[in-house]
Amino acid sequence: MVMLDEDLNILWANHTSREAFGDNIENKKCYEAFAGLDQPCDNCVAQKCFKEGYMQEREINLKKGNNLRYDFWETTNAVSMNRKGFPKTIITVFRDITQRKALAAEAMRAGHLASIGELAAGVAHEINNPINSIINLAQIILNEDKKKDQPNDIALRMINEGNRIAEIVSSLLAFAKDNKKTKMPLNLKEVLDKTFALTKAQIIKSGIVLDVDLPSDLPSIFGHMQQIQQVFLNLINNARFALNHKSFTKESVKTIRIKGCVEKIKEQLYLKIIFEDNGPGISDKVIDRVMDPFFTTKTGGQGTGLGLSISHGIISDHEGRMKIESCEGEFTRLIISLPAGDRS
Ligand SMILES: Nc1ncnc2c1ncn2[C@@H]1O[C@H](COP(=O)(O)OP(=O)(O)O)[C@@H](O)[C@H]1O
Ligand SMILES: [Mg+2]
């Protein structure tokens, strides 16, 4: 909560707003303190309140001092009037609605994923067989041509593109499968070690340092080994790709940090696993879409856009949560919480 004068100077700021935006916001202009701008934002509600004299409100997205973006509901109203009956000072209240918005988006995403799951189950099987036949037939053409000493570029491309379809289909199938029966108590360190076995060589080749911090007394989770491993693999591969697409100075080191800890939410113990990389981060323009099925920023067939949405689906199926935080140019952080315990 802050009090503003007609020139949009912050006359007074309460404890919460100083904590979120910095101790020195008093005496700054509100647009400097909250939005880092050198002039009022477009459709400024404070100016409108001064001009029209009555309460104004809007939704606004602002970066706090910790460099992360939050959604706020901003309400502005007059506290003292001048002789003409217009506001002389106003109070602006920012209510943090990030969590509420995230829950609404989560519900929508769950709906999206459920329909993708249905679609996948229906269609993927049907596509799998013919595409494998096409790959095999193209391989036969290629083999024949090799005998004739005439390499066939078209057959090779058919195989590559065919493999790409096969990969998408198998991702969709993995997602659509109902694996409830095969869940078992899992030790996080074991699952991570199995994942590293698949990916360590590529990590080392890319010159990435893996910094793993897992306390030895973490409780187990009840889950599906292959699926959880697939989630970890997706996140590590995304981090590796991101790190390989940012230029690093000699002093800084490409790093993937994996940290495990326990947290208690409403009397239930959760295992929290954080994957953080110091890669290029994700721009505010697209961060809300990265978990959408088929959303990718990777060009030239390097991405399917399914990694995060499938991972999110798997974590939801394990009654867990997955969220993403990022600061462009600085870091990307994927945070997974899974219920701790040996059975669901
Ligand atoms: N660690 C990361 N750093 C930067 N961007 C990321 C990271 N992880 C995911 N992304 C962004 O999210 C998008 C979607 O990821 P994903 O669903 O795994 O699909 P894909 O990897 O096939 O593009 C990526 O294209 C990328 O833009
Ligand atoms: Mg991916």
PDB file of N, CA, C and O and ligand atoms in Angstrom, residues 238-239 242 277 281-282 290 295-298 303-309 332, ligand 1:
ATOM      1  N   ASN A 238      16.112 -29.877 -21.315  1.00  0.00           N
ATOM      2  CA  ASN A 238      15.767 -28.470 -21.578  1.00  0.00           C
ATOM      3  C   ASN A 238      16.861 -27.540 -21.068  1.00  0.00           C
ATOM      4  O   ASN A 238      17.250 -26.590 -21.746  1.00  0.00           O
ATOM      5  N   ALA A 239      17.353 -27.836 -19.845  1.00  0.00           N
ATOM      6  CA  ALA A 239      18.391 -26.982 -19.251  1.00  0.00           C
ATOM      7  C   ALA A 239      19.656 -27.053 -20.103  1.00  0.00           C
ATOM      8  O   ALA A 239      20.297 -26.036 -20.375  1.00  0.00           O
ATOM      9  N   ALA A 242      19.233 -25.087 -23.260  1.00  0.00           N
ATOM     10  CA  ALA A 242      19.245 -23.649 -22.964  1.00  0.00           C
ATOM     11  C   ALA A 242      20.680 -23.170 -22.722  1.00  0.00           C
ATOM     12  O   ALA A 242      21.095 -22.141 -23.256  1.00  0.00           O
ATOM     13  N   ASP A 277      18.900 -23.748 -13.889  1.00  0.00           N
ATOM     14  CA  ASP A 277      20.063 -23.541 -14.752  1.00  0.00           C
ATOM     15  C   ASP A 277      20.303 -22.043 -14.917  1.00  0.00           C
ATOM     16  O   ASP A 277      19.371 -21.247 -14.790  1.00  0.00           O
ATOM     17  N   GLY A 281      17.204 -18.135 -19.699  1.00  0.00           N
ATOM     18  CA  GLY A 281      15.919 -17.806 -19.089  1.00  0.00           C
ATOM     19  C   GLY A 281      14.807 -17.760 -20.132  1.00  0.00           C
ATOM     20  O   GLY A 281      15.025 -18.051 -21.308  1.00  0.00           O
ATOM     21  N   ILE A 282      13.615 -17.380 -19.682  1.00  0.00           N
ATOM     22  CA  ILE A 282      12.442 -17.385 -20.564  1.00  0.00           C
ATOM     23  C   ILE A 282      11.813 -15.997 -20.528  1.00  0.00           C
ATOM     24  O   ILE A 282      11.657 -15.426 -19.443  1.00  0.00           O
ATOM     25  N   VAL A 290       4.811 -21.887 -21.938  1.00  0.00           N
ATOM     26  CA  VAL A 290       5.791 -22.960 -22.139  1.00  0.00           C
ATOM     27  C   VAL A 290       5.271 -24.346 -21.723  1.00  0.00           C
ATOM     28  O   VAL A 290       5.763 -25.354 -22.212  1.00  0.00           O
ATOM     29  N   PHE A 295       3.875 -26.203 -27.498  1.00  0.00           N
ATOM     30  CA  PHE A 295       4.542 -24.895 -27.536  1.00  0.00           C
ATOM     31  C   PHE A 295       6.057 -25.092 -27.471  1.00  0.00           C
ATOM     32  O   PHE A 295       6.578 -25.693 -26.531  1.00  0.00           O
ATOM     33  N   THR A 296       6.760 -24.600 -28.470  1.00  0.00           N
ATOM     34  CA  THR A 296       8.221 -24.679 -28.454  1.00  0.00           C
ATOM     35  C   THR A 296       8.799 -23.412 -29.065  1.00  0.00           C
ATOM     36  O   THR A 296       8.181 -22.789 -29.919  1.00  0.00           O
ATOM     37  N   THR A 297       9.995 -23.033 -28.599  1.00  0.00           N
ATOM     38  CA  THR A 297      10.693 -21.921 -29.246  1.00  0.00           C
ATOM     39  C   THR A 297      11.861 -22.470 -30.052  1.00  0.00           C
ATOM     40  O   THR A 297      12.645 -21.706 -30.600  1.00  0.00           O
ATOM     41  N   LYS A 298      11.975 -23.826 -30.082  1.00  0.00           N
ATOM     42  CA  LYS A 298      13.099 -24.429 -30.784  1.00  0.00           C
ATOM     43  C   LYS A 298      12.747 -24.587 -32.261  1.00  0.00           C
ATOM     44  O   LYS A 298      11.687 -25.114 -32.591  1.00  0.00           O
ATOM     45  N   GLY A 303      12.626 -29.208 -31.391  1.00  0.00           N
ATOM     46  CA  GLY A 303      11.742 -29.388 -30.235  1.00  0.00           C
ATOM     47  C   GLY A 303      10.371 -29.874 -30.658  1.00  0.00           C
ATOM     48  O   GLY A 303       9.937 -29.627 -31.787  1.00  0.00           O
ATOM     49  N   THR A 304       9.678 -30.572 -29.751  1.00  0.00           N
ATOM     50  CA  THR A 304       8.305 -31.006 -30.033  1.00  0.00           C
ATOM     51  C   THR A 304       7.311 -30.174 -29.233  1.00  0.00           C
ATOM     52  O   THR A 304       6.122 -30.181 -29.518  1.00  0.00           O
ATOM     53  N   GLY A 305       7.812 -29.490 -28.208  1.00  0.00           N
ATOM     54  CA  GLY A 305       6.907 -28.729 -27.342  1.00  0.00           C
ATOM     55  C   GLY A 305       6.075 -29.610 -26.433  1.00  0.00           C
ATOM     56  O   GLY A 305       5.064 -29.172 -25.879  1.00  0.00           O
ATOM     57  N   LEU A 306       6.495 -30.868 -26.265  1.00  0.00           N
ATOM     58  CA  LEU A 306       5.722 -31.772 -25.411  1.00  0.00           C
ATOM     59  C   LEU A 306       6.376 -32.034 -24.054  1.00  0.00           C
ATOM     60  O   LEU A 306       5.736 -32.526 -23.131  1.00  0.00           O
ATOM     61  N   GLY A 307       7.698 -31.722 -23.948  1.00  0.00           N
ATOM     62  CA  GLY A 307       8.433 -32.087 -22.727  1.00  0.00           C
ATOM     63  C   GLY A 307       7.785 -31.575 -21.450  1.00  0.00           C
ATOM     64  O   GLY A 307       7.505 -32.350 -20.531  1.00  0.00           O
ATOM     65  N   LEU A 308       7.525 -30.267 -21.397  1.00  0.00           N
ATOM     66  CA  LEU A 308       7.003 -29.700 -20.153  1.00  0.00           C
ATOM     67  C   LEU A 308       5.550 -30.092 -19.922  1.00  0.00           C
ATOM     68  O   LEU A 308       5.153 -30.358 -18.793  1.00  0.00           O
ATOM     69  N   SER A 309       4.739 -30.148 -20.999  1.00  0.00           N
ATOM     70  CA  SER A 309       3.331 -30.477 -20.762  1.00  0.00           C
ATOM     71  C   SER A 309       3.188 -31.932 -20.313  1.00  0.00           C
ATOM     72  O   SER A 309       2.403 -32.240 -19.421  1.00  0.00           O
ATOM     73  N   THR A 332      16.537 -20.199 -15.073  1.00  0.00           N
ATOM     74  CA  THR A 332      15.240 -20.857 -15.177  1.00  0.00           C
ATOM     75  C   THR A 332      15.187 -21.890 -14.065  1.00  0.00           C
ATOM     76  O   THR A 332      16.176 -22.566 -13.801  1.00  0.00           O
TER      77      THR A 332
HETATM   78  N1  LIG B   1      15.582 -24.544 -18.887  1.00  0.00           N
HETATM   79  C1  LIG B   1      15.012 -23.767 -19.815  1.00  0.00           C
HETATM   80  N2  LIG B   1      15.579 -22.584 -20.185  1.00  0.00           N
HETATM   81  C2  LIG B   1      15.008 -21.797 -21.117  1.00  0.00           C
HETATM   82  N3  LIG B   1      13.866 -22.095 -21.769  1.00  0.00           N
HETATM   83  C3  LIG B   1      13.242 -23.251 -21.469  1.00  0.00           C
HETATM   84  C4  LIG B   1      13.776 -24.143 -20.476  1.00  0.00           C
HETATM   85  N4  LIG B   1      12.937 -25.209 -20.387  1.00  0.00           N
HETATM   86  C5  LIG B   1      11.941 -24.985 -21.266  1.00  0.00           C
HETATM   87  N5  LIG B   1      12.116 -23.825 -21.930  1.00  0.00           N
HETATM   88  C6  LIG B   1      11.221 -23.235 -22.947  1.00  0.00           C
HETATM   89  O1  LIG B   1      10.004 -23.964 -22.939  1.00  0.00           O
HETATM   90  C7  LIG B   1       9.697 -24.441 -24.241  1.00  0.00           C
HETATM   91  C8  LIG B   1       8.905 -25.725 -24.136  1.00  0.00           C
HETATM   92  O2  LIG B   1       9.684 -26.778 -23.573  1.00  0.00           O
HETATM   93  P1  LIG B   1       9.263 -28.278 -23.822  1.00  0.00           P
HETATM   94  O3  LIG B   1       7.826 -28.441 -23.474  1.00  0.00           O
HETATM   95  O4  LIG B   1      10.235 -29.169 -23.127  1.00  0.00           O
HETATM   96  O5  LIG B   1       9.374 -28.438 -25.391  1.00  0.00           O
HETATM   97  P2  LIG B   1      10.670 -28.422 -26.326  1.00  0.00           P
HETATM   98  O6  LIG B   1      11.866 -28.690 -25.445  1.00  0.00           O
HETATM   99  O7  LIG B   1      10.425 -29.539 -27.291  1.00  0.00           O
HETATM  100  O8  LIG B   1      10.694 -27.084 -26.983  1.00  0.00           O
HETATM  101  C9  LIG B   1      11.045 -24.557 -24.909  1.00  0.00           C
HETATM  102  O9  LIG B   1      10.929 -24.506 -26.311  1.00  0.00           O
HETATM  103  C10 LIG B   1      11.783 -23.350 -24.340  1.00  0.00           C
HETATM  104  O10 LIG B   1      11.412 -22.185 -25.022  1.00  0.00           O
END
